[in-house]
Amino acid sequence: DAAVARARAGEGPSLLENVTYRWRGHSKSDRNRYRTKAEIESWMERDPIARFQRDLIEHGVVDEAGADAIRNAAADEVEAGIAFAKGG
């Protein structure tokens, strides 16, 4: 809210820090045994994408089908990017 007000007032940009969490290990060989299941589940419950989806549905911006369509379109875009990167 403060960053939006600052920008609208012409006071320049703001720096936003977004704290994220990696649910899985660093690689396929990383079994992720240095964190507890409870810690990982706690972070998963705070997933910003899932929270945003719930908010959109709760406020009537989108329904479940619309949320699914958005998620599927995003997954398709990622798959297309991977195919492009692989030269296919």
Short mmCIF file of C-alpha atoms in Angstrom, two decimals:
data_model
loop_
_atom_site.label_atom_id
_atom_site.label_comp_id
_atom_site.label_asym_id
_atom_site.label_seq_id
_atom_site.Cartn_x
_atom_site.Cartn_y
_atom_site.Cartn_z
CA ASP A 1 0.00 0.00 0.00
CA ALA A 2 2.77 2.43 0.90
CA ALA A 3 4.66 1.65 -2.31
CA VAL A 4 1.55 2.27 -4.41
CA ALA A 5 0.86 5.58 -2.65
CA ARG A 6 4.49 6.59 -3.10
CA ALA A 7 4.41 5.83 -6.83
CA ARG A 8 1.08 7.59 -7.36
CA ALA A 9 2.42 10.66 -5.58
CA GLY A 10 5.33 10.76 -8.02
CA GLU A 11 7.86 10.07 -5.28
CA GLY A 12 9.72 7.45 -7.27
CA PRO A 13 10.12 3.71 -7.07
CA SER A 14 10.14 1.48 -4.01
CA LEU A 15 12.07 -1.69 -3.34
CA LEU A 16 9.91 -4.68 -2.44
CA GLU A 17 11.42 -7.72 -0.78
CA ASN A 18 9.45 -10.90 -1.38
CA VAL A 19 10.44 -13.72 0.93
CA THR A 20 10.00 -17.14 -0.66
CA TYR A 21 10.59 -20.70 0.41
CA ARG A 22 11.90 -23.68 -1.52
CA TRP A 23 9.74 -26.71 -0.70
CA ARG A 24 12.00 -29.23 -2.32
CA GLY A 25 15.72 -29.89 -2.23
CA HIS A 26 18.28 -28.08 -4.36
CA SER A 27 18.40 -30.91 -6.90
CA LYS A 28 16.99 -34.36 -7.58
CA SER A 29 19.74 -35.86 -5.40
CA ASP A 30 18.95 -33.55 -2.44
CA ARG A 31 16.61 -35.54 -0.20
CA ASN A 32 15.79 -32.42 1.83
CA ARG A 33 16.35 -34.09 5.19
CA TYR A 34 17.60 -30.94 6.89
CA ARG A 35 14.07 -29.54 7.34
CA THR A 36 11.15 -31.02 9.16
CA LYS A 37 7.92 -32.02 7.47
CA ALA A 38 6.09 -29.57 9.76
CA GLU A 39 8.32 -26.70 8.62
CA ILE A 40 7.70 -27.45 4.95
CA GLU A 41 3.94 -27.85 5.48
CA SER A 42 3.82 -24.57 7.39
CA TRP A 43 5.35 -22.77 4.43
CA MET A 44 3.12 -24.59 1.95
CA GLU A 45 0.06 -23.30 3.82
CA ARG A 46 1.34 -19.75 3.22
CA ASP A 47 1.87 -20.27 -0.51
CA PRO A 48 1.18 -16.82 -2.00
CA ILE A 49 -0.23 -18.24 -5.25
CA ALA A 50 -2.74 -20.45 -3.44
CA ARG A 51 -3.64 -17.59 -1.09
CA PHE A 52 -4.17 -15.22 -4.02
CA GLN A 53 -6.37 -17.79 -5.74
CA ARG A 54 -8.48 -18.20 -2.60
CA ASP A 55 -8.83 -14.42 -2.32
CA LEU A 56 -9.91 -14.08 -5.95
CA ILE A 57 -12.52 -16.81 -5.55
CA GLU A 58 -13.71 -15.45 -2.19
CA HIS A 59 -14.20 -11.97 -3.68
CA GLY A 60 -15.97 -13.27 -6.78
CA VAL A 61 -13.26 -12.17 -9.20
CA VAL A 62 -12.95 -15.69 -10.57
CA ASP A 63 -14.58 -19.05 -9.90
CA GLU A 64 -12.90 -22.47 -9.55
CA ALA A 65 -13.17 -23.12 -13.31
CA GLY A 66 -11.63 -19.74 -14.07
CA ALA A 67 -8.79 -20.37 -11.61
CA ASP A 68 -8.18 -23.77 -13.21
CA ALA A 69 -8.10 -22.15 -16.66
CA ILE A 70 -5.51 -19.61 -15.49
CA ARG A 71 -3.37 -22.33 -13.90
CA ASN A 72 -3.58 -24.50 -17.04
CA ALA A 73 -2.70 -21.58 -19.31
CA ALA A 74 0.34 -20.80 -17.16
CA ALA A 75 1.45 -24.46 -17.22
CA ASP A 76 1.01 -24.53 -21.01
CA GLU A 77 3.13 -21.40 -21.33
CA VAL A 78 5.89 -22.92 -19.21
CA GLU A 79 5.80 -26.13 -21.28
CA ALA A 80 6.00 -24.10 -24.49
CA GLY A 81 9.01 -22.24 -23.10
CA ILE A 82 10.73 -25.50 -22.22
CA ALA A 83 10.04 -26.90 -25.69
CA PHE A 84 11.40 -23.71 -27.25
CA ALA A 85 14.52 -23.85 -25.08
CA LYS A 86 15.10 -27.45 -26.13
CA GLY A 87 14.78 -26.42 -29.76
CA GLY A 88 11.52 -28.25 -30.34
#
